[in-house]
Amino acid sequence: MKAKVAVLISGAGTNMAALLYAAKLTDCSYEIVLVASNNPEAEGLKIAATEGVPVFAKSHVGLERAAHDAIMHEAITQSGATYVVLAGYMRILSTEFVAKWGGRMLNIHPSLLPKYKGLHTHQRAIEAKDPVAGTSVHLVTAELDDGPVLGQIEVAILPRDTANTLADRVKMAEYQLYPKTLADFVARDTNPEYLTAQVRTLALAQPQADEVLSHGMPCFGIIGGKKFAYVSVDHHGDGKTALLLKISGVEEQAMLIDSDAERYYRPAYFGDGWVAIRLDLGDTDWDHIGDWIAKSWRAVAPKKLTKLMDVANKF
Ligand code: GRF
């Protein structure tokens, strides 16, 4: 199952093309399901359309920022994409849009961040007599060209480099960096080791929690007490990575499975008091999983511990 990606562009779209060609490799972990632009004339739209990728264009002219972003968001959602990749998208994004795609939106910037945010990055690097320039892929946050860096490539500056000659070489580095970084990033979301580590962080953040191995499964419980979370990886070769949590009973279990039969299922051998939540569908909301784990912890924690927590939470 490949991760579905929407690419947003405003111009030439050469990074988009690099992403698209890498996606044609059979083992690539992502596919591009939409190329969208705020500029109906963007060259990159023609490339994508000719390659058979769905395209969408909506000019921002005359629209409020949030209204334009909402239209883009709708098109992206319709395409089925669960990741947004900015590739020369020359728009500052509204906080609403950034919040909607938080943790699932990447950008490429032609400098070694945190150096030289904004424009004219190459000229600034040359003027500062930096020995190297480069490019960075980062997660998008509300601040411009900010957010955790996922990957970088350094590009040596030649004595005679101009902003243009340097920009050309940095672009070559970008064409290597972006597909690889994106492919690795989306692969994490289905990688059992990464998913287990995410659960571990959330589960061990619960009071008096510890981890043991139970029937080969990473299992989280209250020290000397009951278990509140298990991670099931490829159980009897089912190919799934899922989190098993304590719930109120058969009714809640049935309601969850009814609401989303792909995501929730009845875990074998665990009975009605537990539900399995798939973690490997590529769209896991970790805040939500954190709440789930806390609820499960509470369901098995001794009263004196939950009372202590309630008192502590009041302050
Ligand atoms: C790239 O240099 C990228 O770093 C920056 O915008 C440029 C886009 O170029 N964010 P292209 O449209 O991909 O050719």
Short mmCIF file of C-alpha atoms and ligand atoms in Angstrom, two decimals:
data_model
loop_
_atom_site.label_atom_id
_atom_site.label_comp_id
_atom_site.label_asym_id
_atom_site.label_seq_id
_atom_site.Cartn_x
_atom_site.Cartn_y
_atom_site.Cartn_z
CA MET A 1 0.00 0.00 0.00
CA LYS A 2 1.55 3.29 -1.11
CA ALA A 3 1.04 6.55 0.77
CA LYS A 4 -1.07 9.05 -1.14
CA VAL A 5 0.57 12.42 -1.63
CA ALA A 6 -0.69 15.76 -2.97
CA VAL A 7 1.99 18.12 -4.30
CA LEU A 8 1.39 21.88 -4.29
CA ILE A 9 3.30 24.01 -6.79
CA SER A 10 3.27 27.56 -8.13
CA GLY A 11 5.78 27.46 -10.97
CA ALA A 12 8.11 25.25 -12.97
CA GLY A 13 7.46 22.23 -10.79
CA THR A 14 10.82 20.60 -11.37
CA ASN A 15 10.90 19.28 -7.81
CA MET A 16 7.40 17.94 -8.36
CA ALA A 17 8.69 16.19 -11.50
CA ALA A 18 11.57 14.66 -9.51
CA LEU A 19 9.06 13.41 -6.95
CA LEU A 20 6.86 12.05 -9.71
CA TYR A 21 9.62 10.15 -11.51
CA ALA A 22 10.86 8.66 -8.23
CA ALA A 23 7.29 7.53 -7.57
CA LYS A 24 7.46 5.46 -10.77
CA LEU A 25 10.07 3.20 -9.21
CA THR A 26 8.24 0.03 -8.22
CA ASP A 27 9.41 0.02 -4.61
CA CYS A 28 8.64 3.69 -3.94
CA SER A 29 6.60 4.09 -0.74
CA TYR A 30 4.42 6.92 -2.05
CA GLU A 31 2.29 7.78 -5.07
CA ILE A 32 1.24 11.22 -6.24
CA VAL A 33 -2.54 11.44 -6.42
CA LEU A 34 -2.83 15.18 -7.08
CA VAL A 35 -0.77 18.13 -8.23
CA ALA A 36 -2.46 21.38 -7.26
CA SER A 37 -1.56 24.99 -7.85
CA ASN A 38 -2.61 28.53 -6.99
CA ASN A 39 -1.35 29.47 -10.46
CA PRO A 40 -3.41 28.02 -13.33
CA GLU A 41 -0.48 28.79 -15.68
CA ALA A 42 2.11 26.83 -13.68
CA GLU A 43 4.30 24.83 -16.05
CA GLY A 44 4.37 21.93 -13.63
CA LEU A 45 0.62 21.35 -14.08
CA LYS A 46 1.22 20.46 -17.73
CA ILE A 47 3.94 17.99 -16.83
CA ALA A 48 1.72 16.31 -14.24
CA ALA A 49 -1.33 16.18 -16.52
CA THR A 50 0.71 14.68 -19.34
CA GLU A 51 2.02 12.06 -16.94
CA GLY A 52 -1.57 11.17 -16.12
CA VAL A 53 -1.63 12.68 -12.63
CA PRO A 54 -4.86 14.51 -11.66
CA VAL A 55 -4.33 18.25 -11.48
CA PHE A 56 -6.23 21.07 -9.81
CA ALA A 57 -5.75 24.81 -10.13
CA LYS A 58 -7.41 27.68 -8.35
CA SER A 59 -6.02 31.18 -8.47
CA HIS A 60 -5.77 32.93 -5.12
CA VAL A 61 -6.42 36.31 -6.75
CA GLY A 62 -9.38 38.07 -5.14
CA LEU A 63 -9.75 35.46 -2.41
CA GLU A 64 -8.99 35.74 1.28
CA ARG A 65 -6.06 33.55 2.28
CA ALA A 66 -8.13 31.23 4.46
CA ALA A 67 -10.84 30.91 1.78
CA HIS A 68 -8.29 29.94 -0.88
CA ASP A 69 -6.62 27.48 1.47
CA ALA A 70 -10.01 25.92 2.24
CA ILE A 71 -10.56 25.31 -1.49
CA MET A 72 -7.12 23.72 -1.80
CA HIS A 73 -7.79 21.63 1.30
CA GLU A 74 -11.05 20.37 -0.18
CA ALA A 75 -9.34 19.35 -3.44
CA ILE A 76 -6.57 17.58 -1.52
CA THR A 77 -9.05 15.73 0.68
CA GLN A 78 -11.11 14.70 -2.36
CA SER A 79 -7.99 13.23 -3.96
CA GLY A 80 -7.56 10.87 -1.00
CA ALA A 81 -4.11 12.27 -0.19
CA THR A 82 -2.95 11.90 3.41
CA TYR A 83 0.25 13.92 2.94
CA VAL A 84 0.83 17.37 1.47
CA VAL A 85 4.14 18.20 -0.15
CA LEU A 86 5.01 21.80 -0.96
CA ALA A 87 7.34 22.11 -3.94
CA GLY A 88 7.84 25.76 -4.80
CA TYR A 89 4.37 26.68 -3.55
CA MET A 90 4.74 30.44 -3.23
CA ARG A 91 1.96 31.06 -0.76
CA ILE A 92 2.06 31.70 2.96
CA LEU A 93 -0.41 29.25 4.44
CA SER A 94 -3.19 30.10 6.87
CA THR A 95 -2.91 28.76 10.41
CA GLU A 96 -6.07 26.69 9.78
CA PHE A 97 -4.49 24.92 6.81
CA VAL A 98 -1.24 24.30 8.70
CA ALA A 99 -3.17 22.94 11.67
CA LYS A 100 -5.17 20.57 9.44
CA TRP A 101 -2.03 19.10 7.88
CA GLY A 102 0.25 19.39 10.92
CA GLY A 103 2.86 16.61 10.97
CA ARG A 104 1.85 15.48 7.46
CA MET A 105 3.05 18.42 5.35
CA LEU A 106 6.60 18.79 4.05
CA ASN A 107 8.41 21.66 2.35
CA ILE A 108 11.73 22.03 0.57
CA HIS A 109 13.76 25.18 1.10
CA PRO A 110 16.97 26.08 -0.77
CA SER A 111 19.26 26.69 2.21
CA LEU A 112 20.77 24.82 5.11
CA LEU A 113 18.08 25.67 7.63
CA PRO A 114 17.99 27.31 10.10
CA LYS A 115 20.19 29.56 7.94
CA TYR A 116 18.57 31.87 5.40
CA LYS A 117 14.84 31.52 5.77
CA GLY A 118 12.79 33.42 3.21
CA LEU A 119 14.02 34.58 -0.23
CA HIS A 120 17.40 35.15 -1.98
CA THR A 121 19.02 32.30 -0.09
CA HIS A 122 21.84 31.71 -2.59
CA GLN A 123 22.84 35.37 -2.82
CA ARG A 124 22.90 35.59 0.96
CA ALA A 125 25.08 32.47 1.28
CA ILE A 126 27.56 33.83 -1.31
CA GLU A 127 27.70 37.27 0.32
CA ALA A 128 28.32 35.69 3.71
CA LYS A 129 31.27 33.80 2.12
CA ASP A 130 29.84 30.50 3.31
CA PRO A 131 31.87 27.52 2.08
CA VAL A 132 28.67 25.54 1.53
CA ALA A 133 25.08 26.22 0.62
CA GLY A 134 22.44 23.52 0.38
CA THR A 135 18.85 22.47 0.69
CA SER A 136 16.57 21.29 3.49
CA VAL A 137 13.34 19.32 3.69
CA HIS A 138 11.33 20.13 6.78
CA LEU A 139 7.93 19.62 8.33
CA VAL A 140 5.74 22.66 7.92
CA THR A 141 4.72 24.57 11.04
CA ALA A 142 3.05 27.95 11.46
CA GLU A 143 6.39 29.82 11.19
CA LEU A 144 7.76 30.39 7.67
CA ASP A 145 10.57 27.93 6.71
CA ASP A 146 10.59 26.59 10.23
CA GLY A 147 9.68 23.19 11.66
CA PRO A 148 11.76 20.08 12.27
CA VAL A 149 14.34 19.38 9.55
CA LEU A 150 13.96 15.88 8.08
CA GLY A 151 16.95 15.94 5.75
CA GLN A 152 19.61 18.19 4.23
CA ILE A 153 22.24 18.08 1.48
CA GLU A 154 25.22 20.42 1.50
CA VAL A 155 26.37 21.91 -1.81
CA ALA A 156 29.89 23.38 -1.99
CA ILE A 157 30.06 26.97 -3.22
CA LEU A 158 32.54 27.44 -6.10
CA PRO A 159 34.74 30.57 -6.17
CA ARG A 160 32.95 31.91 -9.25
CA ASP A 161 29.44 30.93 -8.29
CA THR A 162 26.65 33.42 -8.87
CA ALA A 163 23.25 33.05 -7.26
CA ASN A 164 22.06 31.44 -10.52
CA THR A 165 24.86 28.91 -10.99
CA LEU A 166 24.61 27.94 -7.34
CA ALA A 167 20.81 27.67 -7.58
CA ASP A 168 21.18 25.23 -10.49
CA ARG A 169 23.40 22.91 -8.47
CA VAL A 170 21.29 23.20 -5.34
CA LYS A 171 18.33 22.09 -7.46
CA MET A 172 20.20 18.94 -8.48
CA ALA A 173 20.66 18.23 -4.79
CA GLU A 174 16.97 18.91 -4.23
CA TYR A 175 15.98 16.32 -6.82
CA GLN A 176 17.90 13.72 -4.79
CA LEU A 177 16.83 14.90 -1.37
CA TYR A 178 13.09 15.38 -1.73
CA PRO A 179 12.02 11.97 -3.11
CA LYS A 180 14.26 10.08 -0.66
CA THR A 181 13.18 12.12 2.38
CA LEU A 182 9.50 11.88 1.48
CA ALA A 183 9.72 8.14 0.80
CA ASP A 184 11.40 7.53 4.18
CA PHE A 185 8.99 9.80 5.99
CA VAL A 186 5.80 8.14 4.71
CA ALA A 187 7.29 4.65 5.18
CA ARG A 188 7.58 5.38 8.90
CA ASP A 189 3.80 5.43 9.17
CA THR A 190 3.55 1.75 8.27
CA ASN A 191 6.81 0.62 9.83
CA PRO A 192 6.08 -1.61 12.88
CA GLU A 193 9.23 -0.50 14.70
CA TYR A 194 8.39 3.18 14.34
CA LEU A 195 4.75 2.59 15.29
CA THR A 196 5.73 0.56 18.35
CA ALA A 197 8.16 3.30 19.42
CA GLN A 198 5.38 5.88 19.14
CA VAL A 199 3.10 3.77 21.34
CA ARG A 200 5.95 3.18 23.79
CA THR A 201 6.48 6.92 24.27
CA LEU A 202 2.78 7.50 24.92
CA ALA A 203 2.26 4.42 27.11
CA LEU A 204 5.32 4.96 29.30
CA ALA A 205 4.18 8.55 29.89
CA GLN A 206 1.29 7.15 31.96
CA PRO A 207 1.83 7.06 35.74
CA GLN A 208 3.63 3.97 37.06
CA ALA A 209 3.74 2.36 33.64
CA ASP A 210 6.21 -0.28 32.56
CA GLU A 211 6.82 -2.49 29.56
CA VAL A 212 7.12 -6.26 29.35
CA LEU A 213 6.99 -8.75 26.54
CA SER A 214 3.79 -10.81 26.56
CA HIS A 215 3.43 -13.66 24.05
CA GLY A 216 6.01 -11.85 21.96
CA MET A 217 4.03 -8.60 22.02
CA PRO A 218 5.29 -5.33 23.52
CA CYS A 219 2.91 -4.90 26.42
CA PHE A 220 2.37 -1.93 28.74
CA GLY A 221 0.96 -2.17 32.23
CA ILE A 222 0.92 -0.57 35.63
CA ILE A 223 3.91 -1.75 37.67
CA GLY A 224 2.78 -4.84 39.59
CA GLY A 225 -0.73 -4.38 38.20
CA LYS A 226 -2.87 -4.80 35.13
CA LYS A 227 -2.01 -4.30 31.47
CA PHE A 228 -3.52 -1.43 29.50
CA ALA A 229 -1.93 -1.66 26.02
CA TYR A 230 -0.45 -4.24 23.69
CA VAL A 231 1.09 -3.80 20.27
CA SER A 232 0.20 -6.57 17.87
CA VAL A 233 2.62 -6.92 14.94
CA ASP A 234 1.77 -9.33 12.14
CA HIS A 235 -0.18 -11.61 14.50
CA HIS A 236 -0.38 -15.06 12.88
CA GLY A 237 0.80 -13.39 9.68
CA ASP A 238 -2.19 -11.00 9.43
CA GLY A 239 0.17 -8.27 8.17
CA LYS A 240 -1.33 -5.71 10.56
CA THR A 241 0.21 -3.46 13.19
CA ALA A 242 -2.40 -2.61 15.79
CA LEU A 243 -2.77 -1.25 19.29
CA LEU A 244 -4.91 -3.28 21.69
CA LEU A 245 -6.66 -1.26 24.35
CA LYS A 246 -9.08 -1.81 27.20
CA ILE A 247 -12.59 -0.51 26.57
CA SER A 248 -15.88 -0.58 28.44
CA GLY A 249 -17.23 -3.74 26.80
CA VAL A 250 -18.98 -5.39 23.92
CA GLU A 251 -21.20 -2.40 23.07
CA GLU A 252 -18.31 0.02 22.69
CA GLN A 253 -16.44 -2.62 20.72
CA ALA A 254 -19.37 -3.10 18.33
CA MET A 255 -19.87 0.64 17.96
CA LEU A 256 -16.22 1.22 17.07
CA ILE A 257 -16.09 -1.62 14.55
CA ASP A 258 -19.34 -0.36 13.06
CA SER A 259 -17.95 3.17 12.73
CA ASP A 260 -14.79 2.09 10.86
CA ALA A 261 -14.38 -1.61 10.15
CA GLU A 262 -10.97 -1.12 8.52
CA ARG A 263 -9.48 0.56 11.58
CA TYR A 264 -11.09 -1.28 14.49
CA TYR A 265 -11.42 -5.00 15.06
CA ARG A 266 -12.03 -7.54 17.78
CA PRO A 267 -8.63 -8.85 18.88
CA ALA A 268 -8.47 -12.65 18.94
CA TYR A 269 -8.13 -14.17 22.44
CA PHE A 270 -8.75 -10.85 24.21
CA GLY A 271 -12.52 -10.92 24.56
CA ASP A 272 -15.07 -8.13 24.60
CA GLY A 273 -13.21 -5.81 26.94
CA TRP A 274 -10.60 -4.96 24.35
CA VAL A 275 -10.43 -3.37 20.93
CA ALA A 276 -7.69 -3.39 18.31
CA ILE A 277 -6.90 -0.14 16.50
CA ARG A 278 -4.88 -0.37 13.29
CA LEU A 279 -1.82 1.88 13.44
CA ASP A 280 -0.57 1.17 9.95
CA LEU A 281 -3.22 2.82 7.78
CA GLY A 282 -1.02 5.84 7.14
CA ASP A 283 -3.29 8.40 8.78
CA THR A 284 -2.86 7.68 12.50
CA ASP A 285 -3.67 10.67 14.67
CA TRP A 286 -1.18 10.32 17.52
CA ASP A 287 -2.89 12.86 19.77
CA HIS A 288 -6.00 10.75 19.50
CA ILE A 289 -4.04 7.57 20.24
CA GLY A 290 -2.54 9.33 23.28
CA ASP A 291 -6.05 10.04 24.60
CA TRP A 292 -7.04 6.43 23.95
CA ILE A 293 -4.04 5.11 25.86
CA ALA A 294 -4.75 7.41 28.81
CA LYS A 295 -8.36 6.18 28.86
CA SER A 296 -7.22 2.57 28.77
CA TRP A 297 -4.73 3.21 31.58
CA ARG A 298 -7.56 4.73 33.64
CA ALA A 299 -9.77 1.69 33.00
CA VAL A 300 -7.28 -0.64 34.69
CA ALA A 301 -5.57 1.66 37.21
CA PRO A 302 -6.33 1.11 40.90
CA LYS A 303 -8.71 3.70 42.37
CA LYS A 304 -6.10 5.16 44.69
CA LEU A 305 -3.89 5.97 41.71
CA THR A 306 -6.66 7.56 39.62
CA LYS A 307 -7.77 9.60 42.65
CA LEU A 308 -4.22 10.88 43.08
CA MET A 309 -4.18 11.79 39.39
CA ASP A 310 -7.48 13.65 39.70
CA VAL A 311 -6.14 15.67 42.60
CA ALA A 312 -2.89 16.41 40.72
CA ASN A 313 -4.82 17.46 37.60
CA LYS A 314 -6.72 20.07 39.58
CA PHE A 315 -3.52 22.05 40.15
C1 GRF B 1 12.99 25.15 -5.20
O1 GRF B 1 14.28 25.66 -5.29
C2 GRF B 1 12.59 24.99 -3.77
O2 GRF B 1 13.66 24.87 -2.90
C3 GRF B 1 11.87 26.27 -3.46
O3 GRF B 1 11.22 26.61 -4.65
C4 GRF B 1 11.93 26.07 -5.75
C5 GRF B 1 10.92 25.38 -6.63
O4 GRF B 1 11.38 25.12 -7.90
N1 GRF B 1 10.98 26.07 -2.35
P1 GRF B 1 10.60 24.14 -8.87
O5 GRF B 1 9.23 24.77 -9.14
O6 GRF B 1 10.48 22.85 -8.19
O7 GRF B 1 11.41 24.05 -10.12
#
